[in-house]
Amino acid sequence: MISKLIKTAVCVSVIMLLSGCSDAIEPDTLGYVVAIGIDMPEEGQEGYNITLQFANPSKISGGSSEEGGKGGGESIENITVTAPGIYSAVNIANHIVSKTFVLSHTKLIVFSKDVCKNGISQFLETVGRSSDIRPNTYFGMSDGPAQKFLESVNPDTEVNPVRYYSMIFENDNSGFIP
């Protein structure tokens, strides 16, 4: 009888320990990057100007205010940093903005024409080896600076910026032109 109680107590303890969430992260502390823009730096600087466009969850979901859930330009924010690569830019941005940036929702990586002329192989290798960036991420080239392209994005038709990029690039009739 006592051995059954001990076995049951051990089993219950193991189940309770295994079902715990030791690394719980609140969604409000995360910055979901939906698009990345990569430009050449200004003269004298090393690396690239990398713009991270991230979702503003309080404006998408409604949050605690009545203003939430309206979409448009308020549902996204941009931050531009100079870094040698995507992950370096994410690390720098993590220290500037009080969020931890996550690349799992990235839908678009847009390069300026100047970056494309110099080659984008290092970025393709980074994305190809990354377990954070999904394989259904789209790549694009902008005529002007990629930062200006991302700043001009205003998803009025869609509250969720990830769906905005999906609507553009997964629509057979769009011609890939937003």
PDB file of N, CA, C and O in Angstrom, residues 1-15:
ATOM      1  N   MET A   1       0.818  -1.183   0.000  1.00  0.00           N
ATOM      2  CA  MET A   1       0.000   0.000   0.000  1.00  0.00           C
ATOM      3  C   MET A   1       0.871   1.260   0.000  1.00  0.00           C
ATOM      4  O   MET A   1       0.621   2.173  -0.762  1.00  0.00           O
ATOM      5  N   ILE A   2       1.895   1.275   0.852  1.00  0.00           N
ATOM      6  CA  ILE A   2       2.775   2.442   0.937  1.00  0.00           C
ATOM      7  C   ILE A   2       3.575   2.590  -0.360  1.00  0.00           C
ATOM      8  O   ILE A   2       3.786   3.695  -0.839  1.00  0.00           O
ATOM      9  N   SER A   3       4.006   1.469  -0.952  1.00  0.00           N
ATOM     10  CA  SER A   3       4.773   1.549  -2.197  1.00  0.00           C
ATOM     11  C   SER A   3       3.912   2.110  -3.336  1.00  0.00           C
ATOM     12  O   SER A   3       4.417   2.835  -4.190  1.00  0.00           O
ATOM     13  N   LYS A   4       2.620   1.791  -3.347  1.00  0.00           N
ATOM     14  CA  LYS A   4       1.733   2.352  -4.372  1.00  0.00           C
ATOM     15  C   LYS A   4       1.583   3.861  -4.181  1.00  0.00           C
ATOM     16  O   LYS A   4       1.561   4.611  -5.154  1.00  0.00           O
ATOM     17  N   LEU A   5       1.496   4.301  -2.943  1.00  0.00           N
ATOM     18  CA  LEU A   5       1.381   5.732  -2.668  1.00  0.00           C
ATOM     19  C   LEU A   5       2.656   6.464  -3.074  1.00  0.00           C
ATOM     20  O   LEU A   5       2.608   7.565  -3.648  1.00  0.00           O
ATOM     21  N   ILE A   6       3.791   5.852  -2.811  1.00  0.00           N
ATOM     22  CA  ILE A   6       5.068   6.461  -3.185  1.00  0.00           C
ATOM     23  C   ILE A   6       5.199   6.540  -4.699  1.00  0.00           C
ATOM     24  O   ILE A   6       5.594   7.564  -5.253  1.00  0.00           O
ATOM     25  N   LYS A   7       4.844   5.445  -5.394  1.00  0.00           N
ATOM     26  CA  LYS A   7       4.895   5.441  -6.860  1.00  0.00           C
ATOM     27  C   LYS A   7       3.956   6.488  -7.445  1.00  0.00           C
ATOM     28  O   LYS A   7       4.310   7.203  -8.385  1.00  0.00           O
ATOM     29  N   THR A   8       2.760   6.596  -6.896  1.00  0.00           N
ATOM     30  CA  THR A   8       1.793   7.584  -7.372  1.00  0.00           C
ATOM     31  C   THR A   8       2.308   9.000  -7.140  1.00  0.00           C
ATOM     32  O   THR A   8       2.212   9.860  -8.016  1.00  0.00           O
ATOM     33  N   ALA A   9       2.890   9.245  -5.975  1.00  0.00           N
ATOM     34  CA  ALA A   9       3.430  10.566  -5.660  1.00  0.00           C
ATOM     35  C   ALA A   9       4.586  10.925  -6.583  1.00  0.00           C
ATOM     36  O   ALA A   9       4.692  12.069  -7.048  1.00  0.00           O
ATOM     37  N   VAL A  10       5.450   9.949  -6.874  1.00  0.00           N
ATOM     38  CA  VAL A  10       6.564  10.189  -7.785  1.00  0.00           C
ATOM     39  C   VAL A  10       6.041  10.484  -9.185  1.00  0.00           C
ATOM     40  O   VAL A  10       6.506  11.420  -9.848  1.00  0.00           O
ATOM     41  N   CYS A  11       5.079   9.695  -9.655  1.00  0.00           N
ATOM     42  CA  CYS A  11       4.507   9.918 -10.991  1.00  0.00           C
ATOM     43  C   CYS A  11       3.856  11.288 -11.096  1.00  0.00           C
ATOM     44  O   CYS A  11       4.046  12.009 -12.085  1.00  0.00           O
ATOM     45  N   VAL A  12       3.091  11.661 -10.097  1.00  0.00           N
ATOM     46  CA  VAL A  12       2.433  12.970 -10.102  1.00  0.00           C
ATOM     47  C   VAL A  12       3.479  14.083 -10.080  1.00  0.00           C
ATOM     48  O   VAL A  12       3.356  15.083 -10.795  1.00  0.00           O
ATOM     49  N   SER A  13       4.533  13.911  -9.285  1.00  0.00           N
ATOM     50  CA  SER A  13       5.595  14.921  -9.213  1.00  0.00           C
ATOM     51  C   SER A  13       6.296  15.077 -10.562  1.00  0.00           C
ATOM     52  O   SER A  13       6.562  16.205 -11.012  1.00  0.00           O
ATOM     53  N   VAL A  14       6.602  13.961 -11.210  1.00  0.00           N
ATOM     54  CA  VAL A  14       7.269  14.007 -12.515  1.00  0.00           C
ATOM     55  C   VAL A  14       6.371  14.690 -13.542  1.00  0.00           C
ATOM     56  O   VAL A  14       6.824  15.537 -14.323  1.00  0.00           O
ATOM     57  N   ILE A  15       5.091  14.335 -13.540  1.00  0.00           N
ATOM     58  CA  ILE A  15       4.155  14.949 -14.486  1.00  0.00           C
ATOM     59  C   ILE A  15       4.056  16.452 -14.251  1.00  0.00           C
ATOM     60  O   ILE A  15       4.048  17.239 -15.194  1.00  0.00           O
TER      61      ILE A  15
END
